[in-house]
């Protein structure tokens, strides 16, 4: 079974902290994604990566950065956490082609206080 | 830019009945893929069904089927013989044909199932 693992299910951080959300996949997938899920807004793409060290901005990249130094790991970084970044964060991975499904982690519910 | 619209924030159905969830999308491309994902209270997103735009035949997976109308850019999900375990949020998603592209999601429909 494909496994996408997010490092934390729940996280509480203080305003201004630098926050790292980690995601690891074990199926040698080329693509990895970070989405943010908010009630009434669905899933919005923050960043995605189609290869090691490659990244593309999604719809809402402001306040976030990413790192992909190894194929299996994709990190989302909140440079200076703010309360409006309180949300559910979902990581996903997929093979290269458009037909292939994306596999998701279980999500990290981040609260910034 | 491509967009996906789910016009029903909430739907309800009784056990054993049939329910249809709506989805429309906007794209100028002719080759693409459409998906329905299910997110139960556990938060784990699960693929329900997939449709290739070049295929005229509607996809089916057991009790789940789609009505794909390419000209109308419509992609509805029909759940037959609804079960309590079908209660979840359902997301419609679009993906371009090219490799290295991301899924674009709608805002979701929360489905409740009553006994």
Short mmCIF file of C-alpha atoms in Angstrom, two decimals:
data_model
loop_
_atom_site.label_atom_id
_atom_site.label_comp_id
_atom_site.label_asym_id
_atom_site.label_seq_id
_atom_site.Cartn_x
_atom_site.Cartn_y
_atom_site.Cartn_z
CA UNK A 1 0.00 0.00 0.00
CA UNK A 2 1.09 3.50 -0.78
CA UNK A 3 1.80 5.42 2.35
CA UNK A 4 1.98 9.16 2.76
CA UNK A 5 2.95 10.12 6.27
CA UNK A 6 2.66 13.54 7.81
CA UNK A 7 4.79 14.12 10.86
CA UNK A 8 2.03 15.42 13.16
CA UNK A 9 -1.74 15.13 13.31
CA UNK A 10 -2.11 18.10 15.61
CA UNK A 11 0.23 21.02 16.15
CA UNK A 12 -0.05 24.19 18.21
CA UNK A 13 2.40 27.00 17.52
CA UNK A 14 2.80 30.60 18.58
CA UNK A 15 2.50 33.61 16.30
CA UNK A 16 5.84 34.44 14.71
CA UNK A 17 7.31 30.97 15.09
CA UNK A 18 8.90 29.20 12.15
CA UNK A 19 6.92 26.03 11.55
CA UNK A 20 7.93 22.93 9.62
CA UNK A 21 5.37 20.42 8.37
CA UNK A 22 6.97 17.25 7.09
CA UNK A 23 5.61 14.76 4.60
CA UNK A 24 7.16 11.47 3.50
CA UNK A 25 5.95 9.04 0.82
CA UNK A 26 7.22 5.53 0.26
CA UNK A 27 6.23 4.86 -3.36
CA UNK A 28 8.89 6.72 -5.34
CA UNK A 29 6.34 9.23 -6.61
CA UNK A 30 7.57 12.13 -8.71
CA UNK A 31 4.88 14.58 -7.63
CA UNK A 32 4.21 15.86 -4.16
CA UNK A 33 1.68 18.47 -3.09
CA UNK A 34 0.69 20.61 -0.14
CA UNK A 35 -2.94 21.65 0.19
CA UNK A 36 -4.73 23.70 2.78
CA UNK A 37 -8.28 22.75 3.73
CA UNK A 38 -10.67 25.24 5.29
CA UNK A 39 -14.43 24.91 5.86
CA UNK A 40 -16.37 26.16 2.86
CA UNK A 41 -13.23 26.66 0.79
CA UNK A 42 -12.32 23.08 -0.08
CA UNK A 43 -8.71 22.18 -0.78
CA UNK A 44 -6.48 24.94 -2.04
CA UNK A 45 -3.06 24.23 -3.49
CA UNK A 46 -0.16 25.91 -1.71
CA UNK A 47 2.84 24.43 -3.53
CA UNK A 48 3.69 21.33 -5.47
CA UNK A 49 6.86 19.66 -6.64
CA UNK A 50 7.28 17.47 -9.72
CA UNK A 51 10.89 16.52 -9.04
CA UNK A 52 13.63 16.85 -6.47
CA UNK A 53 14.52 20.50 -5.88
CA UNK A 54 11.75 21.59 -8.25
CA UNK A 55 8.71 23.49 -7.01
CA UNK A 56 5.76 25.36 -8.39
CA UNK A 57 3.55 27.87 -6.63
CA UNK A 58 -0.06 26.98 -6.24
CA UNK A 59 -3.00 29.28 -5.62
CA UNK A 60 -2.06 30.50 -2.13
CA UNK A 61 1.75 30.44 -1.69
CA UNK A 62 2.02 33.66 0.31
CA UNK A 63 3.53 33.09 3.74
CA UNK A 64 4.73 29.60 2.84
CA UNK A 65 7.82 28.03 1.35
CA UNK A 66 8.73 24.43 0.57
CA UNK A 67 11.74 22.20 0.37
CA UNK A 68 12.31 18.98 -1.50
CA UNK A 69 15.87 17.78 -1.10
CA UNK A 70 15.01 14.10 -1.44
CA UNK A 71 12.39 12.47 -3.64
CA UNK A 72 10.45 10.97 -0.75
CA UNK A 73 10.23 14.06 1.45
CA UNK A 74 8.41 17.36 0.92
CA UNK A 75 8.42 19.97 3.65
CA UNK A 76 6.12 22.93 4.07
CA UNK A 77 7.56 25.88 5.94
CA UNK A 78 5.66 28.71 7.55
CA UNK A 79 8.35 31.37 7.83
CA UNK A 80 6.54 33.37 10.52
CA UNK A 81 3.31 31.73 11.59
CA UNK A 82 0.21 33.89 11.81
CA UNK A 83 -3.25 33.17 13.18
CA UNK A 84 -4.74 33.18 9.68
CA UNK A 85 -2.60 30.14 8.91
CA UNK A 86 -4.60 28.10 11.42
CA UNK A 87 -5.95 25.34 9.20
CA UNK A 88 -5.81 21.70 8.13
CA UNK A 89 -2.82 20.91 5.93
CA UNK A 90 -2.89 17.92 3.61
CA UNK A 91 0.09 16.43 1.84
CA UNK A 92 -0.31 14.23 -1.23
CA UNK A 93 1.84 12.41 -3.74
CA UNK A 94 1.35 10.87 -7.17
CA UNK A 95 3.17 9.38 -10.10
CA UNK A 96 3.99 11.71 -12.97
CA UNK A 97 1.03 11.26 -15.33
CA UNK A 98 -2.18 13.21 -15.14
CA UNK A 99 -4.26 10.04 -15.03
CA UNK A 100 -2.76 8.81 -11.82
CA UNK A 101 -4.53 9.34 -8.54
CA UNK A 102 -3.04 11.31 -5.72
CA UNK A 103 -2.53 9.60 -2.38
CA UNK A 104 -3.03 11.68 0.73
CA UNK A 105 -1.62 11.80 4.21
CA UNK A 106 -3.93 12.06 7.21
CA UNK A 107 -3.53 15.78 7.55
CA UNK A 108 -2.03 18.09 10.14
CA UNK A 109 -4.38 20.35 12.04
CA UNK A 110 -2.29 23.41 12.82
CA UNK A 111 -3.42 25.98 15.35
CA UNK A 112 -1.50 29.24 15.61
CA UNK A 113 -2.13 31.12 18.84
CA UNK B 1 -7.35 28.80 -15.33
CA UNK B 2 -9.31 25.69 -14.59
CA UNK B 3 -12.00 25.79 -11.91
CA UNK B 4 -14.20 23.19 -10.27
CA UNK B 5 -17.61 24.02 -8.81
CA UNK B 6 -19.68 21.94 -6.42
CA UNK B 7 -22.96 23.76 -5.95
CA UNK B 8 -24.35 21.60 -3.13
CA UNK B 9 -22.60 22.27 0.20
CA UNK B 10 -24.72 19.62 1.91
CA UNK B 11 -26.81 16.67 0.83
CA UNK B 12 -28.69 14.00 2.71
CA UNK B 13 -29.95 10.56 1.81
CA UNK B 14 -31.61 7.64 3.53
CA UNK B 15 -30.01 4.24 3.69
CA UNK B 16 -30.60 2.14 0.56
CA UNK B 17 -31.62 5.20 -1.45
CA UNK B 18 -29.77 6.83 -4.33
CA UNK B 19 -28.17 10.25 -4.25
CA UNK B 20 -26.44 12.34 -6.90
CA UNK B 21 -23.72 14.88 -6.17
CA UNK B 22 -23.13 17.59 -8.74
CA UNK B 23 -19.89 18.95 -10.12
CA UNK B 24 -19.13 21.31 -12.98
CA UNK B 25 -15.76 22.45 -14.21
CA UNK B 26 -14.30 24.95 -16.55
CA UNK B 27 -11.40 24.23 -18.89
CA UNK B 28 -10.31 25.02 -22.40
CA UNK B 29 -8.45 21.74 -22.74
CA UNK B 30 -9.77 18.64 -24.44
CA UNK B 31 -7.73 16.02 -22.62
CA UNK B 32 -7.92 15.81 -18.85
CA UNK B 33 -8.99 13.65 -15.92
CA UNK B 34 -11.73 13.96 -13.37
CA UNK B 35 -11.90 12.41 -9.93
CA UNK B 36 -14.22 12.06 -6.98
CA UNK B 37 -12.57 11.78 -3.58
CA UNK B 38 -14.21 10.89 -0.28
CA UNK B 39 -13.09 12.32 3.06
CA UNK B 40 -14.70 10.58 6.06
CA UNK B 41 -14.44 11.97 9.61
CA UNK B 42 -11.04 10.25 9.91
CA UNK B 43 -9.81 12.89 7.40
CA UNK B 44 -8.19 10.28 5.17
CA UNK B 45 -8.88 11.20 1.55
CA UNK B 46 -9.82 8.18 -0.54
CA UNK B 47 -10.26 7.98 -4.30
CA UNK B 48 -13.80 6.95 -5.18
CA UNK B 49 -13.78 7.02 -8.96
CA UNK B 50 -11.85 8.39 -11.93
CA UNK B 51 -12.90 9.41 -15.44
CA UNK B 52 -10.72 10.04 -18.48
CA UNK B 53 -12.10 12.82 -20.63
CA UNK B 54 -11.33 10.98 -23.87
CA UNK B 55 -13.57 8.09 -22.80
CA UNK B 56 -17.25 8.46 -23.60
CA UNK B 57 -18.25 5.62 -21.34
CA UNK B 58 -19.12 6.63 -17.81
CA UNK B 59 -16.93 5.14 -15.10
CA UNK B 60 -18.46 2.83 -12.48
CA UNK B 61 -17.06 1.33 -9.28
CA UNK B 62 -19.54 -0.94 -7.56
CA UNK B 63 -22.27 1.34 -6.11
CA UNK B 64 -20.59 4.48 -7.42
CA UNK B 65 -21.04 5.76 -10.95
CA UNK B 66 -20.60 9.02 -12.76
CA UNK B 67 -22.53 10.92 -15.37
CA UNK B 68 -19.87 12.60 -17.47
CA UNK B 69 -21.15 15.20 -19.90
CA UNK B 70 -18.10 16.61 -21.64
CA UNK B 71 -19.87 19.27 -23.70
CA UNK B 72 -21.68 20.55 -20.63
CA UNK B 73 -18.53 20.20 -18.50
CA UNK B 74 -20.48 18.30 -15.92
CA UNK B 75 -19.32 15.36 -13.80
CA UNK B 76 -21.87 14.14 -11.27
CA UNK B 77 -21.45 11.23 -8.84
CA UNK B 78 -24.28 8.80 -8.22
CA UNK B 79 -24.24 6.66 -5.11
CA UNK B 80 -26.69 3.77 -5.22
CA UNK B 81 -27.94 1.76 -2.26
CA UNK B 82 -26.47 4.30 0.16
CA UNK B 83 -24.87 2.99 3.33
CA UNK B 84 -24.10 4.66 6.64
CA UNK B 85 -20.41 4.39 5.80
CA UNK B 86 -20.93 6.64 2.79
CA UNK B 87 -21.38 9.63 5.10
CA UNK B 88 -18.43 11.89 4.35
CA UNK B 89 -17.33 14.97 2.51
CA UNK B 90 -17.00 14.40 -1.23
CA UNK B 91 -14.66 16.39 -3.42
CA UNK B 92 -14.69 16.65 -7.16
CA UNK B 93 -11.26 17.23 -8.71
CA UNK B 94 -9.78 18.02 -12.13
CA UNK B 95 -6.31 17.31 -13.44
CA UNK B 96 -4.69 18.23 -16.70
CA UNK B 97 -3.34 15.51 -18.97
CA UNK B 98 0.27 16.60 -18.70
CA UNK B 99 2.63 15.06 -16.20
CA UNK B 100 3.65 17.15 -13.24
CA UNK B 101 0.36 18.91 -12.75
CA UNK B 102 -1.72 19.30 -9.62
CA UNK B 103 -5.28 18.33 -8.81
CA UNK B 104 -7.74 21.22 -8.65
CA UNK B 105 -10.53 20.63 -6.16
CA UNK B 106 -14.05 21.89 -5.68
CA UNK B 107 -15.25 23.10 -2.29
CA UNK B 108 -16.83 19.80 -1.38
CA UNK B 109 -20.26 18.39 -0.56
CA UNK B 110 -21.02 16.99 2.87
CA UNK B 111 -23.18 13.91 2.56
CA UNK B 112 -25.17 12.66 5.53
CA UNK B 113 -26.84 9.25 5.54
CA UNK B 114 -29.75 8.44 7.84
CA UNK B 115 -31.13 5.06 8.81
#
